[in-house]
């Protein structure tokens, strides 16, 4: 056994230790009377250091620079552009890891700091708009385009984590939603498309008062992500590349329209006749699943099978929900 002195030192070390999830959730449990104490506790914790010092620095490093437009001009400038893009990408990756910690363990913090959520959303939208605008320029150099989409993938990933962490309650405007739809529609790979689908699906959960946004996103997910992919898969030479965006979109639809009490359910899910459309997708979903080799892509096949099972159950549920 350690002596009393050692125990005292251990106690002091324990008090000085960084907050863990349980500590922070205890601090955040009373959002009224204890708010000042909470703010002081956060300020003195590792979380506070991240918020006040590290995150601002990460965001400065994440801001795209004009150097990325130089990738095609010479070998030397291409190297500089690669370095700047890698810096932007890594800074956004670190920021996303920070957001994941908040989402997984300290979600109550988001509710208390809507101002920071709004500011981070505006920053990420600004990054994405610069990258999308540049990547969509007429005849962009292949190297420039690759670097832009490399950084854009990270920025959209951060937006997905942030939107998911706050239940979709981000200040997304109609123009921003259209921009995310553009990213989803023109993504050069399905990984970026999955992230864009994730952002859009979470934004669609906002209520009350966002029926038009829900309609735009819901119809896009049903018609252009799910139905279009299933139709493409039915053509000769169809591949399993679209499975992940389709599965993600379906999972989000189950959450978005999971309750008839949501203010957008009747004007969108019912009036836009989404249930008949989903019924028509059940057989094509089974066919899509069969394109995925279980021996080579076990987790992907399992996810597709689960999405198909959930789709059948969701159809049965929605068919009887209003009776």
PDB file of C-alpha atoms in Angstrom:
ATOM      1  CA  UNK A   1       0.000   0.000   0.000  1.00  0.00           C
ATOM      2  CA  UNK A   2       1.108   3.566  -0.739  1.00  0.00           C
ATOM      3  CA  UNK A   3       1.590   5.907   2.219  1.00  0.00           C
ATOM      4  CA  UNK A   4      -0.617   8.906   2.953  1.00  0.00           C
ATOM      5  CA  UNK A   5       1.778  11.305   1.215  1.00  0.00           C
ATOM      6  CA  UNK A   6       1.627   9.335  -1.983  1.00  0.00           C
ATOM      7  CA  UNK A   7      -2.155   9.204  -1.748  1.00  0.00           C
ATOM      8  CA  UNK A   8      -2.281  12.987  -1.303  1.00  0.00           C
ATOM      9  CA  UNK A   9      -0.128  13.511  -4.359  1.00  0.00           C
ATOM     10  CA  UNK A  10      -2.323  11.125  -6.320  1.00  0.00           C
ATOM     11  CA  UNK A  11      -5.433  13.047  -5.247  1.00  0.00           C
ATOM     12  CA  UNK A  12      -3.888  16.306  -6.412  1.00  0.00           C
ATOM     13  CA  UNK A  13      -2.968  14.715  -9.717  1.00  0.00           C
ATOM     14  CA  UNK A  14      -6.537  13.428 -10.064  1.00  0.00           C
ATOM     15  CA  UNK A  15      -7.920  16.916  -9.484  1.00  0.00           C
ATOM     16  CA  UNK A  16      -5.589  18.328 -12.084  1.00  0.00           C
ATOM     17  CA  UNK A  17      -6.399  15.641 -14.616  1.00  0.00           C
ATOM     18  CA  UNK A  18      -8.244  16.585 -17.793  1.00  0.00           C
ATOM     19  CA  UNK A  19     -12.018  16.338 -17.875  1.00  0.00           C
ATOM     20  CA  UNK A  20     -13.353  13.089 -19.260  1.00  0.00           C
ATOM     21  CA  UNK A  21     -16.820  12.589 -20.765  1.00  0.00           C
ATOM     22  CA  UNK A  22     -18.499  11.815 -17.442  1.00  0.00           C
ATOM     23  CA  UNK A  23     -16.997  14.882 -15.779  1.00  0.00           C
ATOM     24  CA  UNK A  24     -18.159  17.158 -18.575  1.00  0.00           C
ATOM     25  CA  UNK A  25     -21.649  15.679 -18.753  1.00  0.00           C
ATOM     26  CA  UNK A  26     -21.968  16.242 -14.987  1.00  0.00           C
ATOM     27  CA  UNK A  27     -20.900  19.840 -15.459  1.00  0.00           C
ATOM     28  CA  UNK A  28     -23.349  20.347 -18.311  1.00  0.00           C
ATOM     29  CA  UNK A  29     -26.352  18.724 -16.624  1.00  0.00           C
ATOM     30  CA  UNK A  30     -27.762  21.989 -15.276  1.00  0.00           C
ATOM     31  CA  UNK A  31     -27.970  24.516 -18.099  1.00  0.00           C
ATOM     32  CA  UNK A  32     -29.496  27.206 -15.968  1.00  0.00           C
ATOM     33  CA  UNK A  33     -28.068  28.067 -12.564  1.00  0.00           C
ATOM     34  CA  UNK A  34     -24.728  26.368 -13.172  1.00  0.00           C
ATOM     35  CA  UNK A  35     -23.943  27.937 -16.545  1.00  0.00           C
ATOM     36  CA  UNK A  36     -21.306  30.358 -15.236  1.00  0.00           C
ATOM     37  CA  UNK A  37     -19.603  27.588 -13.316  1.00  0.00           C
ATOM     38  CA  UNK A  38     -19.738  25.412 -16.436  1.00  0.00           C
ATOM     39  CA  UNK A  39     -18.129  28.069 -18.580  1.00  0.00           C
ATOM     40  CA  UNK A  40     -15.303  28.465 -16.083  1.00  0.00           C
ATOM     41  CA  UNK A  41     -14.809  24.708 -15.854  1.00  0.00           C
ATOM     42  CA  UNK A  42     -14.707  24.379 -19.635  1.00  0.00           C
ATOM     43  CA  UNK A  43     -12.283  27.285 -19.916  1.00  0.00           C
ATOM     44  CA  UNK A  44      -9.855  25.574 -17.552  1.00  0.00           C
ATOM     45  CA  UNK A  45     -10.164  22.115 -19.163  1.00  0.00           C
ATOM     46  CA  UNK A  46      -8.450  20.632 -22.205  1.00  0.00           C
ATOM     47  CA  UNK A  47     -11.700  21.252 -24.073  1.00  0.00           C
ATOM     48  CA  UNK A  48     -11.395  24.934 -23.265  1.00  0.00           C
ATOM     49  CA  UNK A  49      -7.831  25.042 -24.566  1.00  0.00           C
ATOM     50  CA  UNK A  50      -8.956  23.430 -27.798  1.00  0.00           C
ATOM     51  CA  UNK A  51     -11.881  25.806 -28.251  1.00  0.00           C
ATOM     52  CA  UNK A  52     -10.044  29.025 -27.387  1.00  0.00           C
ATOM     53  CA  UNK A  53      -6.567  28.371 -28.758  1.00  0.00           C
ATOM     54  CA  UNK A  54      -6.179  25.275 -30.905  1.00  0.00           C
ATOM     55  CA  UNK A  55      -9.375  25.381 -32.987  1.00  0.00           C
ATOM     56  CA  UNK A  56      -8.812  28.981 -34.193  1.00  0.00           C
ATOM     57  CA  UNK A  57      -5.294  28.004 -35.252  1.00  0.00           C
ATOM     58  CA  UNK A  58      -6.573  24.901 -37.046  1.00  0.00           C
ATOM     59  CA  UNK A  59      -9.133  26.950 -38.935  1.00  0.00           C
ATOM     60  CA  UNK A  60      -6.481  29.422 -40.045  1.00  0.00           C
ATOM     61  CA  UNK A  61      -4.392  26.516 -41.348  1.00  0.00           C
ATOM     62  CA  UNK A  62      -7.450  25.009 -43.024  1.00  0.00           C
ATOM     63  CA  UNK A  63      -8.199  28.089 -45.119  1.00  0.00           C
ATOM     64  CA  UNK A  64      -7.423  27.332 -48.805  1.00  0.00           C
ATOM     65  CA  UNK A  65      -4.820  29.546 -50.436  1.00  0.00           C
ATOM     66  CA  UNK A  66      -4.231  30.680 -53.993  1.00  0.00           C
ATOM     67  CA  UNK A  67      -1.200  28.370 -54.039  1.00  0.00           C
ATOM     68  CA  UNK A  68      -3.482  25.502 -55.040  1.00  0.00           C
ATOM     69  CA  UNK A  69      -4.157  27.197 -58.365  1.00  0.00           C
ATOM     70  CA  UNK A  70      -0.498  26.834 -59.304  1.00  0.00           C
ATOM     71  CA  UNK A  71      -0.304  23.039 -59.431  1.00  0.00           C
ATOM     72  CA  UNK A  72      -0.247  22.900 -63.228  1.00  0.00           C
ATOM     73  CA  UNK A  73       2.177  25.798 -63.863  1.00  0.00           C
ATOM     74  CA  UNK A  74       5.487  24.118 -63.057  1.00  0.00           C
ATOM     75  CA  UNK A  75       6.953  21.219 -61.136  1.00  0.00           C
ATOM     76  CA  UNK A  76       8.169  23.551 -58.386  1.00  0.00           C
ATOM     77  CA  UNK A  77       4.800  25.271 -58.009  1.00  0.00           C
ATOM     78  CA  UNK A  78       3.070  21.903 -58.128  1.00  0.00           C
ATOM     79  CA  UNK A  79       5.102  20.834 -55.102  1.00  0.00           C
ATOM     80  CA  UNK A  80       4.121  24.018 -53.242  1.00  0.00           C
ATOM     81  CA  UNK A  81       0.465  23.471 -54.117  1.00  0.00           C
ATOM     82  CA  UNK A  82       0.644  19.873 -52.870  1.00  0.00           C
ATOM     83  CA  UNK A  83       2.143  21.030 -49.581  1.00  0.00           C
ATOM     84  CA  UNK A  84      -0.517  23.689 -48.997  1.00  0.00           C
ATOM     85  CA  UNK A  85      -3.326  21.286 -49.881  1.00  0.00           C
ATOM     86  CA  UNK A  86      -1.881  18.681 -47.513  1.00  0.00           C
ATOM     87  CA  UNK A  87      -1.744  21.322 -44.752  1.00  0.00           C
ATOM     88  CA  UNK A  88      -5.379  22.308 -45.372  1.00  0.00           C
ATOM     89  CA  UNK A  89      -6.429  18.663 -45.415  1.00  0.00           C
ATOM     90  CA  UNK A  90      -4.638  17.769 -42.189  1.00  0.00           C
ATOM     91  CA  UNK A  91      -5.937  20.837 -40.353  1.00  0.00           C
ATOM     92  CA  UNK A  92      -9.501  19.980 -41.354  1.00  0.00           C
ATOM     93  CA  UNK A  93      -8.891  16.379 -40.322  1.00  0.00           C
ATOM     94  CA  UNK A  94      -7.799  17.513 -36.861  1.00  0.00           C
ATOM     95  CA  UNK A  95     -10.836  19.780 -36.591  1.00  0.00           C
ATOM     96  CA  UNK A  96     -13.091  16.891 -37.567  1.00  0.00           C
ATOM     97  CA  UNK A  97     -11.533  14.721 -34.852  1.00  0.00           C
ATOM     98  CA  UNK A  98     -12.287  17.467 -32.328  1.00  0.00           C
ATOM     99  CA  UNK A  99     -15.903  17.641 -33.508  1.00  0.00           C
ATOM    100  CA  UNK A 100     -16.193  13.854 -33.251  1.00  0.00           C
ATOM    101  CA  UNK A 101     -15.142  13.999 -29.591  1.00  0.00           C
ATOM    102  CA  UNK A 102     -17.839  16.589 -28.899  1.00  0.00           C
ATOM    103  CA  UNK A 103     -20.432  14.588 -30.823  1.00  0.00           C
ATOM    104  CA  UNK A 104     -19.678  11.293 -29.127  1.00  0.00           C
ATOM    105  CA  UNK A 105     -19.125  12.395 -25.535  1.00  0.00           C
ATOM    106  CA  UNK A 106     -20.067  16.018 -24.900  1.00  0.00           C
ATOM    107  CA  UNK A 107     -23.068  16.649 -27.145  1.00  0.00           C
ATOM    108  CA  UNK A 108     -24.725  18.884 -24.537  1.00  0.00           C
ATOM    109  CA  UNK A 109     -21.953  21.419 -25.184  1.00  0.00           C
ATOM    110  CA  UNK A 110     -23.305  21.982 -28.698  1.00  0.00           C
ATOM    111  CA  UNK A 111     -26.714  23.004 -27.341  1.00  0.00           C
ATOM    112  CA  UNK A 112     -25.154  25.612 -25.082  1.00  0.00           C
ATOM    113  CA  UNK A 113     -22.959  27.164 -27.773  1.00  0.00           C
ATOM    114  CA  UNK A 114     -25.098  27.655 -30.856  1.00  0.00           C
ATOM    115  CA  UNK A 115     -23.034  30.745 -31.667  1.00  0.00           C
ATOM    116  CA  UNK A 116     -19.882  28.678 -32.101  1.00  0.00           C
ATOM    117  CA  UNK A 117     -21.751  26.056 -34.118  1.00  0.00           C
ATOM    118  CA  UNK A 118     -23.020  28.808 -36.433  1.00  0.00           C
ATOM    119  CA  UNK A 119     -19.546  30.315 -36.781  1.00  0.00           C
ATOM    120  CA  UNK A 120     -17.949  26.949 -37.568  1.00  0.00           C
ATOM    121  CA  UNK A 121     -20.685  26.166 -40.076  1.00  0.00           C
ATOM    122  CA  UNK A 122     -20.139  29.496 -41.846  1.00  0.00           C
ATOM    123  CA  UNK A 123     -16.404  28.886 -41.960  1.00  0.00           C
ATOM    124  CA  UNK A 124     -16.790  25.403 -43.440  1.00  0.00           C
ATOM    125  CA  UNK A 125     -19.330  26.648 -45.972  1.00  0.00           C
ATOM    126  CA  UNK A 126     -16.884  29.375 -46.959  1.00  0.00           C
ATOM    127  CA  UNK A 127     -14.116  26.823 -47.488  1.00  0.00           C
ATOM    128  CA  UNK A 128     -16.406  24.586 -49.532  1.00  0.00           C
ATOM    129  CA  UNK A 129     -17.667  27.463 -51.672  1.00  0.00           C
ATOM    130  CA  UNK A 130     -14.124  28.510 -52.546  1.00  0.00           C
ATOM    131  CA  UNK A 131     -13.136  24.967 -53.422  1.00  0.00           C
ATOM    132  CA  UNK A 132     -16.277  24.149 -55.384  1.00  0.00           C
ATOM    133  CA  UNK A 133     -16.120  27.412 -57.299  1.00  0.00           C
ATOM    134  CA  UNK A 134     -12.524  26.759 -58.277  1.00  0.00           C
ATOM    135  CA  UNK A 135     -13.068  23.087 -59.122  1.00  0.00           C
ATOM    136  CA  UNK A 136     -16.053  23.976 -61.300  1.00  0.00           C
ATOM    137  CA  UNK A 137     -14.144  26.560 -63.336  1.00  0.00           C
ATOM    138  CA  UNK A 138     -14.075  25.980 -67.054  1.00  0.00           C
ATOM    139  CA  UNK A 139     -11.432  23.433 -68.026  1.00  0.00           C
ATOM    140  CA  UNK A 140      -9.556  23.352 -64.708  1.00  0.00           C
ATOM    141  CA  UNK A 141      -6.199  21.639 -64.677  1.00  0.00           C
ATOM    142  CA  UNK A 142      -6.471  18.044 -63.515  1.00  0.00           C
ATOM    143  CA  UNK A 143      -3.891  18.600 -60.766  1.00  0.00           C
ATOM    144  CA  UNK A 144      -5.716  21.664 -59.442  1.00  0.00           C
ATOM    145  CA  UNK A 145      -9.028  19.835 -59.489  1.00  0.00           C
ATOM    146  CA  UNK A 146      -7.601  16.851 -57.623  1.00  0.00           C
ATOM    147  CA  UNK A 147      -6.166  19.011 -54.851  1.00  0.00           C
ATOM    148  CA  UNK A 148      -9.397  20.957 -54.476  1.00  0.00           C
ATOM    149  CA  UNK A 149     -11.491  17.838 -54.149  1.00  0.00           C
ATOM    150  CA  UNK A 150      -8.971  16.386 -51.706  1.00  0.00           C
ATOM    151  CA  UNK A 151      -9.482  19.327 -49.348  1.00  0.00           C
ATOM    152  CA  UNK A 152     -13.212  19.559 -50.122  1.00  0.00           C
ATOM    153  CA  UNK A 153     -13.668  15.974 -48.973  1.00  0.00           C
ATOM    154  CA  UNK A 154     -12.324  16.926 -45.539  1.00  0.00           C
ATOM    155  CA  UNK A 155     -14.418  20.098 -45.348  1.00  0.00           C
ATOM    156  CA  UNK A 156     -17.629  18.236 -46.199  1.00  0.00           C
ATOM    157  CA  UNK A 157     -16.664  15.586 -43.644  1.00  0.00           C
ATOM    158  CA  UNK A 158     -16.415  18.289 -40.962  1.00  0.00           C
ATOM    159  CA  UNK A 159     -19.798  19.659 -42.001  1.00  0.00           C
ATOM    160  CA  UNK A 160     -21.291  16.166 -41.721  1.00  0.00           C
ATOM    161  CA  UNK A 161     -19.941  15.683 -38.199  1.00  0.00           C
ATOM    162  CA  UNK A 162     -21.104  19.136 -37.112  1.00  0.00           C
ATOM    163  CA  UNK A 163     -24.600  18.748 -38.602  1.00  0.00           C
ATOM    164  CA  UNK A 164     -24.948  15.277 -37.122  1.00  0.00           C
ATOM    165  CA  UNK A 165     -23.809  16.474 -33.710  1.00  0.00           C
ATOM    166  CA  UNK A 166     -26.499  19.163 -33.519  1.00  0.00           C
ATOM    167  CA  UNK A 167     -29.308  17.120 -35.035  1.00  0.00           C
ATOM    168  CA  UNK A 168     -29.181  19.096 -38.258  1.00  0.00           C
ATOM    169  CA  UNK A 169     -29.673  22.441 -36.498  1.00  0.00           C
ATOM    170  CA  UNK A 170     -27.146  24.362 -38.579  1.00  0.00           C
ATOM    171  CA  UNK A 171     -27.938  27.693 -40.293  1.00  0.00           C
ATOM    172  CA  UNK A 172     -28.008  26.231 -43.802  1.00  0.00           C
ATOM    173  CA  UNK A 173     -29.553  28.590 -46.356  1.00  0.00           C
ATOM    174  CA  UNK A 174     -31.359  27.496 -49.542  1.00  0.00           C
ATOM    175  CA  UNK A 175     -28.317  28.513 -51.600  1.00  0.00           C
ATOM    176  CA  UNK A 176     -26.033  26.465 -49.380  1.00  0.00           C
ATOM    177  CA  UNK A 177     -28.330  23.471 -49.730  1.00  0.00           C
ATOM    178  CA  UNK A 178     -28.150  23.847 -53.508  1.00  0.00           C
ATOM    179  CA  UNK A 179     -24.363  23.991 -53.255  1.00  0.00           C
ATOM    180  CA  UNK A 180     -24.290  20.746 -51.262  1.00  0.00           C
ATOM    181  CA  UNK A 181     -26.591  19.128 -53.823  1.00  0.00           C
ATOM    182  CA  UNK A 182     -24.162  20.240 -56.518  1.00  0.00           C
ATOM    183  CA  UNK A 183     -21.262  18.646 -54.618  1.00  0.00           C
ATOM    184  CA  UNK A 184     -23.245  15.443 -54.188  1.00  0.00           C
ATOM    185  CA  UNK A 185     -24.160  15.352 -57.879  1.00  0.00           C
ATOM    186  CA  UNK A 186     -20.657  16.069 -59.194  1.00  0.00           C
ATOM    187  CA  UNK A 187     -18.489  14.287 -56.612  1.00  0.00           C
ATOM    188  CA  UNK A 188     -15.623  12.434 -58.325  1.00  0.00           C
ATOM    189  CA  UNK A 189     -15.927   9.466 -55.967  1.00  0.00           C
ATOM    190  CA  UNK A 190     -18.591   7.836 -53.841  1.00  0.00           C
ATOM    191  CA  UNK A 191     -16.761   8.628 -50.571  1.00  0.00           C
ATOM    192  CA  UNK A 192     -17.338  12.366 -51.016  1.00  0.00           C
ATOM    193  CA  UNK A 193     -20.867  11.682 -52.197  1.00  0.00           C
ATOM    194  CA  UNK A 194     -21.631   9.765 -49.000  1.00  0.00           C
ATOM    195  CA  UNK A 195     -20.438  12.709 -46.919  1.00  0.00           C
ATOM    196  CA  UNK A 196     -22.538  15.182 -48.905  1.00  0.00           C
ATOM    197  CA  UNK A 197     -25.567  12.904 -48.543  1.00  0.00           C
ATOM    198  CA  UNK A 198     -24.898  12.795 -44.804  1.00  0.00           C
ATOM    199  CA  UNK A 199     -24.822  16.581 -44.504  1.00  0.00           C
ATOM    200  CA  UNK A 200     -27.991  17.024 -46.545  1.00  0.00           C
ATOM    201  CA  UNK A 201     -29.876  14.311 -44.694  1.00  0.00           C
ATOM    202  CA  UNK A 202     -29.130  15.850 -41.332  1.00  0.00           C
ATOM    203  CA  UNK A 203     -30.142  19.326 -42.516  1.00  0.00           C
ATOM    204  CA  UNK A 204     -33.452  17.830 -43.661  1.00  0.00           C
ATOM    205  CA  UNK A 205     -34.247  16.851 -40.055  1.00  0.00           C
ATOM    206  CA  UNK A 206     -34.651  20.468 -38.942  1.00  0.00           C
ATOM    207  CA  UNK A 207     -38.056  21.384 -37.589  1.00  0.00           C
ATOM    208  CA  UNK A 208     -40.306  23.186 -37.255  1.00  0.00           C
ATOM    209  CA  UNK A 209     -40.423  25.643 -40.087  1.00  0.00           C
ATOM    210  CA  UNK A 210     -38.158  24.060 -42.705  1.00  0.00           C
ATOM    211  CA  UNK A 211     -40.673  22.227 -44.887  1.00  0.00           C
ATOM    212  CA  UNK A 212     -39.373  23.614 -48.193  1.00  0.00           C
ATOM    213  CA  UNK A 213     -35.785  22.621 -47.371  1.00  0.00           C
ATOM    214  CA  UNK A 214     -36.968  19.177 -46.332  1.00  0.00           C
ATOM    215  CA  UNK A 215     -38.875  18.772 -49.590  1.00  0.00           C
ATOM    216  CA  UNK A 216     -35.887  19.799 -51.700  1.00  0.00           C
ATOM    217  CA  UNK A 217     -33.527  17.442 -49.886  1.00  0.00           C
ATOM    218  CA  UNK A 218     -35.971  14.567 -49.495  1.00  0.00           C
ATOM    219  CA  UNK A 219     -36.870  14.494 -53.174  1.00  0.00           C
ATOM    220  CA  UNK A 220     -33.225  14.804 -54.161  1.00  0.00           C
ATOM    221  CA  UNK A 221     -32.255  11.836 -51.985  1.00  0.00           C
ATOM    222  CA  UNK A 222     -35.131   9.705 -53.269  1.00  0.00           C
ATOM    223  CA  UNK A 223     -34.938  10.587 -56.968  1.00  0.00           C
ATOM    224  CA  UNK A 224     -31.296  11.424 -57.638  1.00  0.00           C
ATOM    225  CA  UNK A 225     -29.326   9.440 -55.071  1.00  0.00           C
ATOM    226  CA  UNK A 226     -31.389   6.285 -54.557  1.00  0.00           C
ATOM    227  CA  UNK A 227     -33.627   5.842 -57.619  1.00  0.00           C
ATOM    228  CA  UNK A 228     -31.014   7.034 -60.137  1.00  0.00           C
ATOM    229  CA  UNK A 229     -28.387   4.704 -58.668  1.00  0.00           C
ATOM    230  CA  UNK A 230     -30.769   1.746 -58.718  1.00  0.00           C
ATOM    231  CA  UNK A 231     -31.637   2.474 -62.343  1.00  0.00           C
ATOM    232  CA  UNK A 232     -27.953   2.715 -63.253  1.00  0.00           C
ATOM    233  CA  UNK A 233     -27.258  -0.582 -61.510  1.00  0.00           C
ATOM    234  CA  UNK A 234     -30.019  -2.239 -63.549  1.00  0.00           C
ATOM    235  CA  UNK A 235     -28.206  -1.336 -66.773  1.00  0.00           C
ATOM    236  CA  UNK A 236     -25.631  -3.696 -68.329  1.00  0.00           C
ATOM    237  CA  UNK A 237     -22.291  -3.236 -66.636  1.00  0.00           C
ATOM    238  CA  UNK A 238     -23.762  -1.797 -63.434  1.00  0.00           C
ATOM    239  CA  UNK A 239     -21.379  -1.912 -60.471  1.00  0.00           C
ATOM    240  CA  UNK A 240     -21.612  -1.796 -56.678  1.00  0.00           C
ATOM    241  CA  UNK A 241     -19.909   1.625 -56.486  1.00  0.00           C
ATOM    242  CA  UNK A 242     -23.227   3.312 -55.625  1.00  0.00           C
ATOM    243  CA  UNK A 243     -24.093   1.058 -52.691  1.00  0.00           C
ATOM    244  CA  UNK A 244     -22.718   3.271 -49.928  1.00  0.00           C
ATOM    245  CA  UNK A 245     -24.471   6.520 -50.986  1.00  0.00           C
ATOM    246  CA  UNK A 246     -27.735   4.607 -51.467  1.00  0.00           C
ATOM    247  CA  UNK A 247     -27.490   2.903 -48.071  1.00  0.00           C
ATOM    248  CA  UNK A 248     -26.632   6.199 -46.368  1.00  0.00           C
ATOM    249  CA  UNK A 249     -29.525   7.987 -48.063  1.00  0.00           C
ATOM    250  CA  UNK A 250     -31.975   5.255 -47.061  1.00  0.00           C
ATOM    251  CA  UNK A 251     -30.805   5.257 -43.444  1.00  0.00           C
ATOM    252  CA  UNK A 252     -31.314   9.019 -43.326  1.00  0.00           C
ATOM    253  CA  UNK A 253     -34.770   8.811 -44.880  1.00  0.00           C
ATOM    254  CA  UNK A 254     -35.826   6.352 -42.178  1.00  0.00           C
ATOM    255  CA  UNK A 255     -34.842   8.939 -39.556  1.00  0.00           C
ATOM    256  CA  UNK A 256     -36.169  11.977 -41.402  1.00  0.00           C
ATOM    257  CA  UNK A 257     -39.648  10.549 -41.956  1.00  0.00           C
ATOM    258  CA  UNK A 258     -39.784   8.264 -38.952  1.00  0.00           C
ATOM    259  CA  UNK A 259     -42.692  10.044 -37.252  1.00  0.00           C
ATOM    260  CA  UNK A 260     -45.897  11.443 -38.723  1.00  0.00           C
ATOM    261  CA  UNK A 261     -45.815  14.170 -36.057  1.00  0.00           C
ATOM    262  CA  UNK A 262     -42.891  15.915 -37.775  1.00  0.00           C
ATOM    263  CA  UNK A 263     -44.166  19.098 -39.373  1.00  0.00           C
ATOM    264  CA  UNK A 264     -42.819  18.163 -42.807  1.00  0.00           C
ATOM    265  CA  UNK A 265     -44.103  14.555 -42.871  1.00  0.00           C
ATOM    266  CA  UNK A 266     -47.582  15.252 -44.223  1.00  0.00           C
ATOM    267  CA  UNK A 267     -46.667  17.982 -46.769  1.00  0.00           C
ATOM    268  CA  UNK A 268     -43.613  16.097 -48.044  1.00  0.00           C
ATOM    269  CA  UNK A 269     -43.750  12.355 -47.376  1.00  0.00           C
ATOM    270  CA  UNK A 270     -47.515  12.060 -47.893  1.00  0.00           C
ATOM    271  CA  UNK A 271     -48.272  14.696 -50.541  1.00  0.00           C
ATOM    272  CA  UNK A 272     -45.170  13.936 -52.597  1.00  0.00           C
ATOM    273  CA  UNK A 273     -46.133  10.240 -52.516  1.00  0.00           C
ATOM    274  CA  UNK A 274     -42.789   9.015 -51.265  1.00  0.00           C
ATOM    275  CA  UNK A 275     -44.238   5.750 -49.970  1.00  0.00           C
ATOM    276  CA  UNK A 276     -45.167   4.430 -53.457  1.00  0.00           C
ATOM    277  CA  UNK A 277     -41.738   5.446 -54.704  1.00  0.00           C
ATOM    278  CA  UNK A 278     -40.041   3.542 -51.903  1.00  0.00           C
ATOM    279  CA  UNK A 279     -42.157   0.474 -52.644  1.00  0.00           C
ATOM    280  CA  UNK A 280     -40.857   0.504 -56.204  1.00  0.00           C
ATOM    281  CA  UNK A 281     -37.290   0.485 -54.878  1.00  0.00           C
ATOM    282  CA  UNK A 282     -37.538  -2.685 -52.833  1.00  0.00           C
ATOM    283  CA  UNK A 283     -36.892  -5.177 -55.657  1.00  0.00           C
ATOM    284  CA  UNK A 284     -34.085  -3.074 -57.207  1.00  0.00           C
ATOM    285  CA  UNK A 285     -32.463  -2.838 -53.763  1.00  0.00           C
ATOM    286  CA  UNK A 286     -32.396  -6.627 -53.536  1.00  0.00           C
ATOM    287  CA  UNK A 287     -30.745  -6.702 -56.952  1.00  0.00           C
ATOM    288  CA  UNK A 288     -28.226  -4.059 -55.894  1.00  0.00           C
ATOM    289  CA  UNK A 289     -27.250  -6.140 -52.875  1.00  0.00           C
ATOM    290  CA  UNK A 290     -26.511  -9.111 -55.110  1.00  0.00           C
ATOM    291  CA  UNK A 291     -23.915  -7.075 -57.017  1.00  0.00           C
ATOM    292  CA  UNK A 292     -21.761  -6.892 -53.886  1.00  0.00           C
ATOM    293  CA  UNK A 293     -19.515  -9.932 -53.439  1.00  0.00           C
ATOM    294  CA  UNK A 294     -19.890 -10.932 -49.800  1.00  0.00           C
ATOM    295  CA  UNK A 295     -16.470 -12.626 -49.817  1.00  0.00           C
ATOM    296  CA  UNK A 296     -14.668  -9.474 -50.972  1.00  0.00           C
ATOM    297  CA  UNK A 297     -16.833  -6.769 -49.404  1.00  0.00           C
ATOM    298  CA  UNK A 298     -18.476  -8.351 -46.372  1.00  0.00           C
ATOM    299  CA  UNK A 299     -19.246  -5.140 -44.439  1.00  0.00           C
ATOM    300  CA  UNK A 300     -20.612  -3.399 -47.546  1.00  0.00           C
ATOM    301  CA  UNK A 301     -22.844  -6.361 -48.381  1.00  0.00           C
ATOM    302  CA  UNK A 302     -24.066  -6.538 -44.790  1.00  0.00           C
ATOM    303  CA  UNK A 303     -24.922  -2.835 -44.851  1.00  0.00           C
ATOM    304  CA  UNK A 304     -26.800  -3.187 -48.127  1.00  0.00           C
ATOM    305  CA  UNK A 305     -28.743  -6.201 -46.849  1.00  0.00           C
ATOM    306  CA  UNK A 306     -29.613  -4.338 -43.644  1.00  0.00           C
ATOM    307  CA  UNK A 307     -30.752  -1.266 -45.577  1.00  0.00           C
ATOM    308  CA  UNK A 308     -33.019  -3.499 -47.683  1.00  0.00           C
ATOM    309  CA  UNK A 309     -34.497  -5.167 -44.608  1.00  0.00           C
ATOM    310  CA  UNK A 310     -35.055  -1.783 -42.974  1.00  0.00           C
ATOM    311  CA  UNK A 311     -36.629  -0.444 -46.160  1.00  0.00           C
ATOM    312  CA  UNK A 312     -39.195  -3.258 -46.134  1.00  0.00           C
ATOM    313  CA  UNK A 313     -39.951  -2.652 -42.444  1.00  0.00           C
ATOM    314  CA  UNK A 314     -40.161   1.116 -42.990  1.00  0.00           C
ATOM    315  CA  UNK A 315     -42.631   0.682 -45.856  1.00  0.00           C
ATOM    316  CA  UNK A 316     -44.831  -1.515 -43.677  1.00  0.00           C
ATOM    317  CA  UNK A 317     -44.636   0.993 -40.818  1.00  0.00           C
ATOM    318  CA  UNK A 318     -45.473   4.066 -42.924  1.00  0.00           C
ATOM    319  CA  UNK A 319     -48.309   2.233 -44.672  1.00  0.00           C
ATOM    320  CA  UNK A 320     -50.142   1.779 -41.362  1.00  0.00           C
ATOM    321  CA  UNK A 321     -48.917   4.831 -39.417  1.00  0.00           C
ATOM    322  CA  UNK A 322     -51.874   7.094 -40.262  1.00  0.00           C
ATOM    323  CA  UNK A 323     -54.586   4.444 -39.997  1.00  0.00           C
TER     324      UNK A 323
END
